[in-house]
Amino acid sequence: MYIDDTAYKSLEIDKINKIIAKKCRSEIGEMVAENIKPAHDMTELKARQSLFSSVERYRDKNGDLPWTSGLVSVAFYLEYAEENGLLSGEELLKIRVLLALAGKIKARLYEEKENYCEFALLLRELRDFEDETEMLSVIDEDAHLYDCASEKLAQIRDKMRGLKDTIRRKAHAILNEPSVSVLLQERVLALRNGRYVFLVRQDAMPLFPGSVVDRSGSGNSVYMEPRSLMTANNEYSKLYGEEMVEETRIFREFTAKLIKRKNAILAAENVMGTIDLFYALSEMMRIYKWRLPELSDKAKFSLVRARHPLLGEKSVPIEIKCGDDFRILVITGPNTGGKTVALKTAGVCAYFAWLGFPIPAGEGSQIGNITEIFTDIGDEQSIEQSLSTFSAHIMRISGILNKITSSSLVMLDELGAGTDPEEGAALGIAILDWLREKGALVLATTHHNPIKRYALATDKIETASVEFDITTLSPTYKILVGIPGRSNAILIAGKLGMKRTIINRAQKAINGHEVSMEDLIGELQEKRTKLEYEIEAAAKSRKETEKLERSYEAKIKSLEEKRDDIIAKADKKAVSIIKNAEESAKALIKNMEDAESEAKARRELEKKRSHFHKIEDIATKREEKIEKANSIAATTHTLTEGDTVTLIGTNKTATVVECNGKKARIRAGVAEIEVPITKLKLSEQKKQETPKGRIYISRPKDVPSSIMVRGMTIDEAMPIVEQYLDRAYCAGYDTVTVIHGRGEGILRREVQDLCKRLPYIKEHNLGGPHEGGYGVTVVKFKR
């Protein structure tokens, strides 16, 4: 997008940028906020918006990316260092802080790149600075070099420490001499100009055995070097000079290496600034309810509850759009009614949307492919150029007309003003007609009735007005599309105390046609206002009805689920009772001693068994019917790759890998299985993003290879076993063991029945002689 300087200034972009910059945590974030340019095309814009959205999703889930305080721009330091070849310790320390943070952020982005593929845009700009960070680690927090910075520096400082101890011992001896100590202002050894000295009283200077090195700030005392310390001081001063030379050499060496990586460092600084800017924009969303707009490839915009950021809390949200049914919107109405604010709000939203930023508007706002923004807003008269207000406007509009395209957004404030009303209106109509032929997107404001009539009667042009409360003489700032506005100049003058006779004369002076036009507009506005209030009331009533409908549907669904759950539990209990009775009957028959009685009992059991099987079949069919009713098969949804689903009867989610008619291949953890879609229902989780066709689902941790439920009741054990099998399957086990004990076999049968129902279990068998025999069930999963 292109925006010329005049439009940039008239929309007051700099002031809004400063509001965003104040939310940044560092000066580099502020610099990026104030200097960022709009995207070149829709592809770049979508990439910017996707990157910001990814960072927001990461922050919602994991908190802020790594950050540190005290971050400053190092660009100037590096520019200056290219000239003189030397960075100071303080400057190097600031560069180290930046590079260390860059390393932390790069590591975090790399960890999450599979989950947020847009992070690759930032990773491309972040180089490896491990060597430079290690190199600069020899600088302490006070910007001084550690002894380990070089072997020579360590040797020099070691000698200096030894010599310093010698000087201190000698100085202590001097302080203990009464003849000398009485001459001192303070009994303290000081370092002045690289030499150890004493602070001597001014009047005692001729008596002190030594030479003057410096004077105190007050002038009442002098710093003097004792003769006994001169030799040691000379040696110390020499070492001090060698230390400075070695430190400078090390700093120059560091500087040279950093200059070689100047471009990479500046790129990293820009990434740090971008991340800080994203933090500021997130704050704007949180505090001021800014929102990311939807993007459209068509040159258009539609703003919902848009506010001008510079008006603060007193701003009134507006709804304004252009580009779908009409390409030009002419806004009319009284002065101070909000016409110019509406133009600026639309321009600000379009510009910030093309930065890839959230905009000061609500959810559902849309910004299209707007490639240029031009404005003619405000009084541009110039004394130096001998230009009147009208002339300045004409020169500005002429320049705009030479640059526009069909995807330009042009905003013209007070079209046709500043000259004879009849000629101004005619010129305004001609300009709008020319812009209509070019297909540009135009917002214009005017007071001229001929322009209003032209807009009402011309295709692809729509009129709008800013609502005005006549009783309070104050604007409501609401934009009414489809109805031109009244200027209300005579009415306002009368309300503000203008003499009645003058008002009457003014009304008589107006052409009769113009009077009827104003009256017509007033009547239309009254009807429009009344109609809108009725529409709002109807919409509110509809929302309440829909809310009640959703509430009743939820209650009905809840009751149906409870009913199905009660029936399912009853069926399971009935089947369990039947199986227990069958097992007990078998045990009694086995213990009969009379062969004839045993045969008779077996015949009776077989008769009853067919009845038992009917009951089991009824229960099974009822369960399958309930499952199907709750599954995807009962909905209009078509399964697609990446859908998140839940296996009915479990609480475990999986991701659809492939769908083949009535069956779907799903993945949970590392395992894939094919199941009927009647066994699946849509999960409430969002569709999984699967970059490069891969699905990443975290494995459950600390899942053992077996579970012990021996001694538990069925009600206690079965939920535990079912949950364990889900987790073990997702953890990637091929085989696990359920330890249920021998007992009467009731718990064993329940476990095995569960294994039959779970679609991801391939087979289940009793344990072998060395595995626990009848006391365990070995479960093998499908892979």
PDB file of N, CA and C in Angstrom, residues 144 152-153 155-161 163-164 167 191-196 232-248:
ATOM      1  N   HIS A 144      32.923  -3.760  32.844  1.00  0.00           N
ATOM      2  CA  HIS A 144      34.371  -3.916  32.956  1.00  0.00           C
ATOM      3  C   HIS A 144      34.758  -5.331  32.535  1.00  0.00           C
ATOM      4  N   LYS A 152      47.313 -11.766  29.035  1.00  0.00           N
ATOM      5  CA  LYS A 152      48.130 -10.599  29.346  1.00  0.00           C
ATOM      6  C   LYS A 152      47.432  -9.701  30.370  1.00  0.00           C
ATOM      7  N   LEU A 153      46.106  -9.500  30.190  1.00  0.00           N
ATOM      8  CA  LEU A 153      45.349  -8.665  31.135  1.00  0.00           C
ATOM      9  C   LEU A 153      45.390  -9.270  32.531  1.00  0.00           C
ATOM     10  N   GLN A 155      47.791 -11.105  33.780  1.00  0.00           N
ATOM     11  CA  GLN A 155      49.138 -10.898  34.335  1.00  0.00           C
ATOM     12  C   GLN A 155      49.312  -9.467  34.817  1.00  0.00           C
ATOM     13  N   ILE A 156      48.841  -8.509  34.019  1.00  0.00           N
ATOM     14  CA  ILE A 156      48.982  -7.094  34.413  1.00  0.00           C
ATOM     15  C   ILE A 156      48.228  -6.827  35.707  1.00  0.00           C
ATOM     16  N   ARG A 157      47.008  -7.291  35.778  1.00  0.00           N
ATOM     17  CA  ARG A 157      46.203  -7.021  36.970  1.00  0.00           C
ATOM     18  C   ARG A 157      46.743  -7.745  38.194  1.00  0.00           C
ATOM     19  N   ASP A 158      47.337  -8.918  37.976  1.00  0.00           N
ATOM     20  CA  ASP A 158      47.940  -9.636  39.095  1.00  0.00           C
ATOM     21  C   ASP A 158      49.104  -8.826  39.669  1.00  0.00           C
ATOM     22  N   LYS A 159      49.915  -8.239  38.761  1.00  0.00           N
ATOM     23  CA  LYS A 159      51.025  -7.383  39.224  1.00  0.00           C
ATOM     24  C   LYS A 159      50.486  -6.144  39.916  1.00  0.00           C
ATOM     25  N   MET A 160      49.408  -5.574  39.374  1.00  0.00           N
ATOM     26  CA  MET A 160      48.825  -4.363  39.960  1.00  0.00           C
ATOM     27  C   MET A 160      48.307  -4.632  41.368  1.00  0.00           C
ATOM     28  N   ARG A 161      47.686  -5.810  41.560  1.00  0.00           N
ATOM     29  CA  ARG A 161      47.183  -6.141  42.903  1.00  0.00           C
ATOM     30  C   ARG A 161      48.344  -6.286  43.895  1.00  0.00           C
ATOM     31  N   LEU A 163      51.312  -4.872  43.641  1.00  0.00           N
ATOM     32  CA  LEU A 163      51.878  -3.547  43.879  1.00  0.00           C
ATOM     33  C   LEU A 163      50.957  -2.703  44.742  1.00  0.00           C
ATOM     34  N   LYS A 164      49.665  -2.850  44.553  1.00  0.00           N
ATOM     35  CA  LYS A 164      48.689  -2.103  45.351  1.00  0.00           C
ATOM     36  C   LYS A 164      48.809  -2.484  46.825  1.00  0.00           C
ATOM     37  N   ILE A 167      51.874  -0.714  48.168  1.00  0.00           N
ATOM     38  CA  ILE A 167      51.616   0.719  48.368  1.00  0.00           C
ATOM     39  C   ILE A 167      50.758   0.940  49.608  1.00  0.00           C
ATOM     40  N   LEU A 191      43.167   7.542  45.170  1.00  0.00           N
ATOM     41  CA  LEU A 191      43.766   7.318  43.858  1.00  0.00           C
ATOM     42  C   LEU A 191      43.398   8.498  42.966  1.00  0.00           C
ATOM     43  N   ARG A 192      44.425   9.215  42.510  1.00  0.00           N
ATOM     44  CA  ARG A 192      44.196  10.411  41.712  1.00  0.00           C
ATOM     45  C   ARG A 192      45.113  10.372  40.497  1.00  0.00           C
ATOM     46  N   ASN A 193      44.503  10.431  39.289  1.00  0.00           N
ATOM     47  CA  ASN A 193      45.279  10.405  38.053  1.00  0.00           C
ATOM     48  C   ASN A 193      46.197   9.194  37.975  1.00  0.00           C
ATOM     49  N   GLY A 194      45.681   8.065  38.480  1.00  0.00           N
ATOM     50  CA  GLY A 194      46.444   6.826  38.408  1.00  0.00           C
ATOM     51  C   GLY A 194      47.552   6.724  39.440  1.00  0.00           C
ATOM     52  N   ARG A 195      47.574   7.613  40.458  1.00  0.00           N
ATOM     53  CA  ARG A 195      48.629   7.592  41.480  1.00  0.00           C
ATOM     54  C   ARG A 195      47.973   7.660  42.848  1.00  0.00           C
ATOM     55  N   TYR A 196      48.589   6.962  43.833  1.00  0.00           N
ATOM     56  CA  TYR A 196      48.057   6.939  45.191  1.00  0.00           C
ATOM     57  C   TYR A 196      48.580   8.149  45.954  1.00  0.00           C
ATOM     58  N   ALA A 232      56.905   3.360  43.639  1.00  0.00           N
ATOM     59  CA  ALA A 232      55.821   2.389  43.497  1.00  0.00           C
ATOM     60  C   ALA A 232      54.686   2.956  42.636  1.00  0.00           C
ATOM     61  N   ASN A 233      54.433   4.260  42.815  1.00  0.00           N
ATOM     62  CA  ASN A 233      53.378   4.893  42.015  1.00  0.00           C
ATOM     63  C   ASN A 233      53.747   4.930  40.535  1.00  0.00           C
ATOM     64  N   ASN A 234      55.023   5.182  40.265  1.00  0.00           N
ATOM     65  CA  ASN A 234      55.475   5.182  38.872  1.00  0.00           C
ATOM     66  C   ASN A 234      55.254   3.808  38.241  1.00  0.00           C
ATOM     67  N   GLU A 235      55.585   2.760  38.985  1.00  0.00           N
ATOM     68  CA  GLU A 235      55.394   1.405  38.480  1.00  0.00           C
ATOM     69  C   GLU A 235      53.901   1.102  38.310  1.00  0.00           C
ATOM     70  N   TYR A 236      53.100   1.538  39.297  1.00  0.00           N
ATOM     71  CA  TYR A 236      51.646   1.294  39.228  1.00  0.00           C
ATOM     72  C   TYR A 236      51.042   2.050  38.050  1.00  0.00           C
ATOM     73  N   SER A 237      51.478   3.300  37.865  1.00  0.00           N
ATOM     74  CA  SER A 237      50.965   4.095  36.754  1.00  0.00           C
ATOM     75  C   SER A 237      51.305   3.455  35.413  1.00  0.00           C
ATOM     76  N   LYS A 238      52.520   2.898  35.319  1.00  0.00           N
ATOM     77  CA  LYS A 238      52.920   2.205  34.097  1.00  0.00           C
ATOM     78  C   LYS A 238      52.016   0.997  33.837  1.00  0.00           C
ATOM     79  N   LEU A 239      51.759   0.208  34.910  1.00  0.00           N
ATOM     80  CA  LEU A 239      50.884  -0.955  34.777  1.00  0.00           C
ATOM     81  C   LEU A 239      49.449  -0.529  34.434  1.00  0.00           C
ATOM     82  N   TYR A 240      49.048   0.587  35.046  1.00  0.00           N
ATOM     83  CA  TYR A 240      47.695   1.101  34.780  1.00  0.00           C
ATOM     84  C   TYR A 240      47.551   1.458  33.297  1.00  0.00           C
ATOM     85  N   GLY A 241      48.579   2.071  32.738  1.00  0.00           N
ATOM     86  CA  GLY A 241      48.565   2.396  31.317  1.00  0.00           C
ATOM     87  C   GLY A 241      48.549   1.150  30.450  1.00  0.00           C
ATOM     88  N   GLU A 242      49.328   0.139  30.851  1.00  0.00           N
ATOM     89  CA  GLU A 242      49.342  -1.123  30.101  1.00  0.00           C
ATOM     90  C   GLU A 242      47.969  -1.804  30.155  1.00  0.00           C
ATOM     91  N   GLU A 243      47.309  -1.676  31.320  1.00  0.00           N
ATOM     92  CA  GLU A 243      45.968  -2.253  31.463  1.00  0.00           C
ATOM     93  C   GLU A 243      44.995  -1.577  30.508  1.00  0.00           C
ATOM     94  N   MET A 244      45.065  -0.244  30.422  1.00  0.00           N
ATOM     95  CA  MET A 244      44.175   0.488  29.522  1.00  0.00           C
ATOM     96  C   MET A 244      44.424   0.096  28.066  1.00  0.00           C
ATOM     97  N   VAL A 245      45.709  -0.040  27.711  1.00  0.00           N
ATOM     98  CA  VAL A 245      46.056  -0.420  26.330  1.00  0.00           C
ATOM     99  C   VAL A 245      45.516  -1.816  26.004  1.00  0.00           C
ATOM    100  N   GLU A 246      45.666  -2.755  26.940  1.00  0.00           N
ATOM    101  CA  GLU A 246      45.201  -4.121  26.692  1.00  0.00           C
ATOM    102  C   GLU A 246      43.669  -4.174  26.628  1.00  0.00           C
ATOM    103  N   GLU A 247      43.006  -3.430  27.513  1.00  0.00           N
ATOM    104  CA  GLU A 247      41.542  -3.400  27.467  1.00  0.00           C
ATOM    105  C   GLU A 247      41.053  -2.805  26.144  1.00  0.00           C
ATOM    106  N   THR A 248      41.722  -1.743  25.699  1.00  0.00           N
ATOM    107  CA  THR A 248      41.349  -1.130  24.410  1.00  0.00           C
ATOM    108  C   THR A 248      41.572  -2.111  23.261  1.00  0.00           C
TER     109      THR A 248
END
